[in-house]
Short mmCIF file of C-alpha atoms in Angstrom, two decimals:
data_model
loop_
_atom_site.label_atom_id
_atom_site.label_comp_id
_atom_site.label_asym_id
_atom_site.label_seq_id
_atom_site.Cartn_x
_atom_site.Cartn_y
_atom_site.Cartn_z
CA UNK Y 1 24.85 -41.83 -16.84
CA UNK Y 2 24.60 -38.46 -19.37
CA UNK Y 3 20.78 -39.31 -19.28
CA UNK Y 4 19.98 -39.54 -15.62
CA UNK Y 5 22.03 -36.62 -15.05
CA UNK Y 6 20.30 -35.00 -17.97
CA UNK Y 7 17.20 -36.30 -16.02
CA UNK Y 8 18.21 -34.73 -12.76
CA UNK Y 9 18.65 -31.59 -14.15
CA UNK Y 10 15.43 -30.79 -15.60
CA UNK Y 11 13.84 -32.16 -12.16
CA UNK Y 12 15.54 -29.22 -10.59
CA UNK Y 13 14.97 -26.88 -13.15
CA UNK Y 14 11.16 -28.00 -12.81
CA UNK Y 15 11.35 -27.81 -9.13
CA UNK Y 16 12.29 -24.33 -9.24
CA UNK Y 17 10.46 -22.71 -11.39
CA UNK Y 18 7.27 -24.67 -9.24
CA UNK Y 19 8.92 -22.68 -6.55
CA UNK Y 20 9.36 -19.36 -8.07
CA UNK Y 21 5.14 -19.64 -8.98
CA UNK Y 22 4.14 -21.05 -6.01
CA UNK Y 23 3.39 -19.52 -2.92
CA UNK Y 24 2.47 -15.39 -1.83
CA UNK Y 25 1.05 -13.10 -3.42
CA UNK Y 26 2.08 -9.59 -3.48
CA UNK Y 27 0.09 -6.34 -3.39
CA UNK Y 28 2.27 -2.79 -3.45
CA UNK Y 29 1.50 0.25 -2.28
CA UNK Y 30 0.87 2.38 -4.79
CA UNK Y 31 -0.34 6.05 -2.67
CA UNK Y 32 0.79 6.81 0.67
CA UNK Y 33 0.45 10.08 3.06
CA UNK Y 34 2.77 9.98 6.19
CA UNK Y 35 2.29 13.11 8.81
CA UNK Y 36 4.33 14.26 11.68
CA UNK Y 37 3.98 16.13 14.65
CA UNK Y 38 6.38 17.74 17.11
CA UNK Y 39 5.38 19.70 20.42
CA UNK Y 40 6.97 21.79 23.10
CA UNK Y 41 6.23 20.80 26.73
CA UNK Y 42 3.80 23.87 26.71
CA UNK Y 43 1.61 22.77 23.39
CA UNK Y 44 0.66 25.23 22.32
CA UNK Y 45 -0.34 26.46 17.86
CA UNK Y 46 3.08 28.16 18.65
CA UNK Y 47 4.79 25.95 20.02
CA UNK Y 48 4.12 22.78 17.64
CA UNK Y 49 5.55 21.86 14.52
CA UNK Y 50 4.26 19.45 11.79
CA UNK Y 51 5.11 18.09 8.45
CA UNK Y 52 5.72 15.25 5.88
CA UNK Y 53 7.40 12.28 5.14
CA UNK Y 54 7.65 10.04 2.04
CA UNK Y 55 7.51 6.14 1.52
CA UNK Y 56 10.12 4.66 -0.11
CA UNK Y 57 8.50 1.18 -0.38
CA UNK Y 58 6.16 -0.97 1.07
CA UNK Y 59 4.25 -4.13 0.23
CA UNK Y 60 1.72 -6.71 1.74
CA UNK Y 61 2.23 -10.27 1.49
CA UNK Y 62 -1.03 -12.47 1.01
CA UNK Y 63 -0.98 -16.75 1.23
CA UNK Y 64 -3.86 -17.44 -0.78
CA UNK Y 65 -6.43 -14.69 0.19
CA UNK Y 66 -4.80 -14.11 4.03
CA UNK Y 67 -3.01 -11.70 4.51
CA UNK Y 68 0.11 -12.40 6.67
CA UNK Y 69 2.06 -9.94 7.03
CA UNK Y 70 3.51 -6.00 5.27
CA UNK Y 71 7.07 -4.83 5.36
CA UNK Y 72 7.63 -0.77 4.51
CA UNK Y 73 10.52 1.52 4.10
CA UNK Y 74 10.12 5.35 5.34
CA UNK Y 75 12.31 7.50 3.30
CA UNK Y 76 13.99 9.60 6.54
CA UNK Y 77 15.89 11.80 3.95
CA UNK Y 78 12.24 13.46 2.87
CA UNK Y 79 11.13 14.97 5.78
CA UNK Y 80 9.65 18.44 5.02
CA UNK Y 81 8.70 21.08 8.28
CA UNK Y 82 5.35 22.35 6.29
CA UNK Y 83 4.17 24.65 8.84
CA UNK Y 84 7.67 27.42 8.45
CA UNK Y 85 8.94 28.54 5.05
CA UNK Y 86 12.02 30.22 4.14
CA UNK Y 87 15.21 30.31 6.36
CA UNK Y 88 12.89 29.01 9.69
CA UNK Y 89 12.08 25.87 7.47
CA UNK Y 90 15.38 25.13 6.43
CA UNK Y 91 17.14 25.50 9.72
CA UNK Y 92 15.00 23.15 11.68
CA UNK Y 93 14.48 20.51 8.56
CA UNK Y 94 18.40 20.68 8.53
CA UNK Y 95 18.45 20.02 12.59
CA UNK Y 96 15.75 17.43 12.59
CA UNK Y 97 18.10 15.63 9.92
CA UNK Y 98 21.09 16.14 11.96
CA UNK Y 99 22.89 14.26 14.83
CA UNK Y 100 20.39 15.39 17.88
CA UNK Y 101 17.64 13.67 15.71
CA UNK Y 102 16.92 11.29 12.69
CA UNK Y 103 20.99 11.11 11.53
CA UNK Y 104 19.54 11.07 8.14
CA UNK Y 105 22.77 10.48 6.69
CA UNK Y 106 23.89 7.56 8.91
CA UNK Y 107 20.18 6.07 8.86
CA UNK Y 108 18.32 7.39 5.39
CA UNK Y 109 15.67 4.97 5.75
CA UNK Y 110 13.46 3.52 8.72
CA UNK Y 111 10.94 0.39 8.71
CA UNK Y 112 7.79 -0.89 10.18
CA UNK Y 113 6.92 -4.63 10.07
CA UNK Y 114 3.03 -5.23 10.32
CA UNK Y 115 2.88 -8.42 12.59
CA UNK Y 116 -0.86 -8.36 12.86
CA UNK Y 117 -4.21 -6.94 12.32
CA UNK Y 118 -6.62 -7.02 14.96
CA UNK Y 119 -10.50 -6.32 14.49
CA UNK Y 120 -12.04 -3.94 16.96
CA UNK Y 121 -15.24 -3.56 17.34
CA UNK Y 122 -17.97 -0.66 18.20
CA UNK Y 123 -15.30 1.88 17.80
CA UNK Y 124 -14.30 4.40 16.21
CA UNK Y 125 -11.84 2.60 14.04
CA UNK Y 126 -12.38 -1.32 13.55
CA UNK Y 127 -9.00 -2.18 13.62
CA UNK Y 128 -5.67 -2.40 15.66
CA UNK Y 129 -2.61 -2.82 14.29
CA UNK Y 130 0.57 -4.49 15.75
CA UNK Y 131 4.04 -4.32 14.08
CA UNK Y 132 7.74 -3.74 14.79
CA UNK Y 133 9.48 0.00 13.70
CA UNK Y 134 12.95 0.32 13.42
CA UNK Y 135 14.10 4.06 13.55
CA UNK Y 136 17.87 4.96 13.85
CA UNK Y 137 18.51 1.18 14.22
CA UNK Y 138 16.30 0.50 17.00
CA UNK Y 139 13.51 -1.85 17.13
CA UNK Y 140 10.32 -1.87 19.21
CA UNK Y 141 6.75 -3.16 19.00
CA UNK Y 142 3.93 -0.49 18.63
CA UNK Y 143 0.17 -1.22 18.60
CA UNK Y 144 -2.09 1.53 17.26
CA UNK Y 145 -6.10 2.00 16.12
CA UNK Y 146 -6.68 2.11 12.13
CA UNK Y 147 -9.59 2.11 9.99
CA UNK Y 148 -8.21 -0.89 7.59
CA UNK Y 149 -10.28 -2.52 4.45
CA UNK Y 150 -8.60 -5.55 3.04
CA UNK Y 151 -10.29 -7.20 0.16
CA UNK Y 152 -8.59 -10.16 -2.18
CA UNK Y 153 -4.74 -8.69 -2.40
CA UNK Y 154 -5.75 -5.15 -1.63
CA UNK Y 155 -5.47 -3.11 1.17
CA UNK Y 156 -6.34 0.16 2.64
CA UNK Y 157 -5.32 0.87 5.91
CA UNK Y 158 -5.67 5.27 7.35
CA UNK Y 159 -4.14 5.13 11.13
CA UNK Y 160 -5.10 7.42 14.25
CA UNK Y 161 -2.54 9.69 14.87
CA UNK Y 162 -0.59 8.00 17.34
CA UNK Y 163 2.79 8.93 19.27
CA UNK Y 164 6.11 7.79 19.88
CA UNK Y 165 8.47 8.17 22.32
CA UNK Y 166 11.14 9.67 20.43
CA UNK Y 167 13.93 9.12 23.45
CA UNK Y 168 13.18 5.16 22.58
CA UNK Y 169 15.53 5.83 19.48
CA UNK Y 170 17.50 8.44 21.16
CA UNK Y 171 16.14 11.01 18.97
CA UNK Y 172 16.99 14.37 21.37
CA UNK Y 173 19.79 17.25 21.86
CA UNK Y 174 22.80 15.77 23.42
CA UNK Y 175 23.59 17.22 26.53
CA UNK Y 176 21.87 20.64 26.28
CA UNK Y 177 18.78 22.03 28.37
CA UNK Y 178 16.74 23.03 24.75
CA UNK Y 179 15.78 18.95 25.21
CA UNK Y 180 13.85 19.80 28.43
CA UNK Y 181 11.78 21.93 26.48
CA UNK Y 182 10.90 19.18 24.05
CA UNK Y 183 7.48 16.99 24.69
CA UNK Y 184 9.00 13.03 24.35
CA UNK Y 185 5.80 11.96 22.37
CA UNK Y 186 6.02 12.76 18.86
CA UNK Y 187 2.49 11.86 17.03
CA UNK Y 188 2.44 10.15 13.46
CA UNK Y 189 -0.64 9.37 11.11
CA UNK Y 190 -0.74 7.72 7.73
CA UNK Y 191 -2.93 6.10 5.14
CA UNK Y 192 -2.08 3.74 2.15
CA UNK Y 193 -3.68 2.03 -0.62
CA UNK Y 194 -2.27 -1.20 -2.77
CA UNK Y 195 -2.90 -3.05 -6.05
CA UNK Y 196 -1.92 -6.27 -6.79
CA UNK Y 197 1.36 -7.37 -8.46
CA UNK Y 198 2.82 -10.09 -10.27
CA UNK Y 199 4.77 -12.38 -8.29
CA UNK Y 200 7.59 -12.27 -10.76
CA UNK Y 201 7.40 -8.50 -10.97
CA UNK Y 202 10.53 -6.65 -9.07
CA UNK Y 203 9.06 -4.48 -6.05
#
């Protein structure tokens, strides 16, 4: 009885590390750019704001050589307004972080799931890509045009600047007529690279 249990054991044990080996590979980003944009109704040089953000994480997942799907983390807590300096800077990075915006404190971090990457052709960017981003809690499905190079567990993907609709994550001043003044679309552009990692390497 000690020896088939003994047996059993060590066909688990077996089992799992088969499991632990088997399966995705993993390729991290390693550089990242993410830009922002911000516009009055009446867009105007004057009117417009941009600046930064920083990623916290992200990583592709490949079966085999396919790539199948990439999960990143947008640090919310590192947005920089790079166009003021000084107290003008401060004031609206400190609004843009507070309760009529990005609650950076109640939500420090947003997401976008890649879904999909679809090839385009004769245009000016080969690529569309489809995922879900989560901002302030709330989900939707985006689709935007990319330049995106993917060879064996590496990617490169630089986005068109594309908008949002900030009011689809209730990003605007709560009951006050400054929100009027506020174009709904805010535009976003990034670009990544990755390198492979081990599978039993911590992201």
């Amino acid at each position: 009885m000690k020896r088939l249990l003994l047996f059993v054991m060590m066909c688990a044990s077996i089992s799992f590390v088969f499991a632990q080996k088997k399966g995705d590979k993993i390729s991290k980003v390693i550089t990242s750019e993410i830009k922002w944009w911000g516009h009055k109704v009446v867009k105007t040089k004057p009117t417009s704001h941009y600046g930064s953000l920083k990623l916290k994480s992200g990583k592709f997942t490949f079966d085999k050589t396919v790539l199948v799907d990439g999960e990143f983390v947008i640090d919310m807590r590192s947005l920089i307004v790079a166009d003021l300096s000084g107290d003008d800077q401060v004031k609206l990075t400190n609004e843009l972080k507070g309760t009529n915006f990005f609650e950076v404190k109640k939500f420090p971090t947003a997401k976008f799931h890649l879904k999909k990457i679809i090839p385009l052709a004769n245009s000016e960017y080969n690529s569309t890509i489809v995922g879900d981003i989560t901002i302030k809690g709330i989900r939707k499905t985006i689709s935007f045009p990319a330049n995106a190079h993917i060879t064996q567990f590496t990617v490169e993907i630089e986005s068109s600047k594309f908008s949002l609709n900030r009011k689809d994550f209730k990003i605007f001043y709560q009951n006050s007529l400054k929100d009027y003044f506020i174009k709904d679309e805010m535009d976003i552009q990034f670009k990544l690279s990755t390198q492979k990692v081990d599978n039993e390497r911590p992201l």
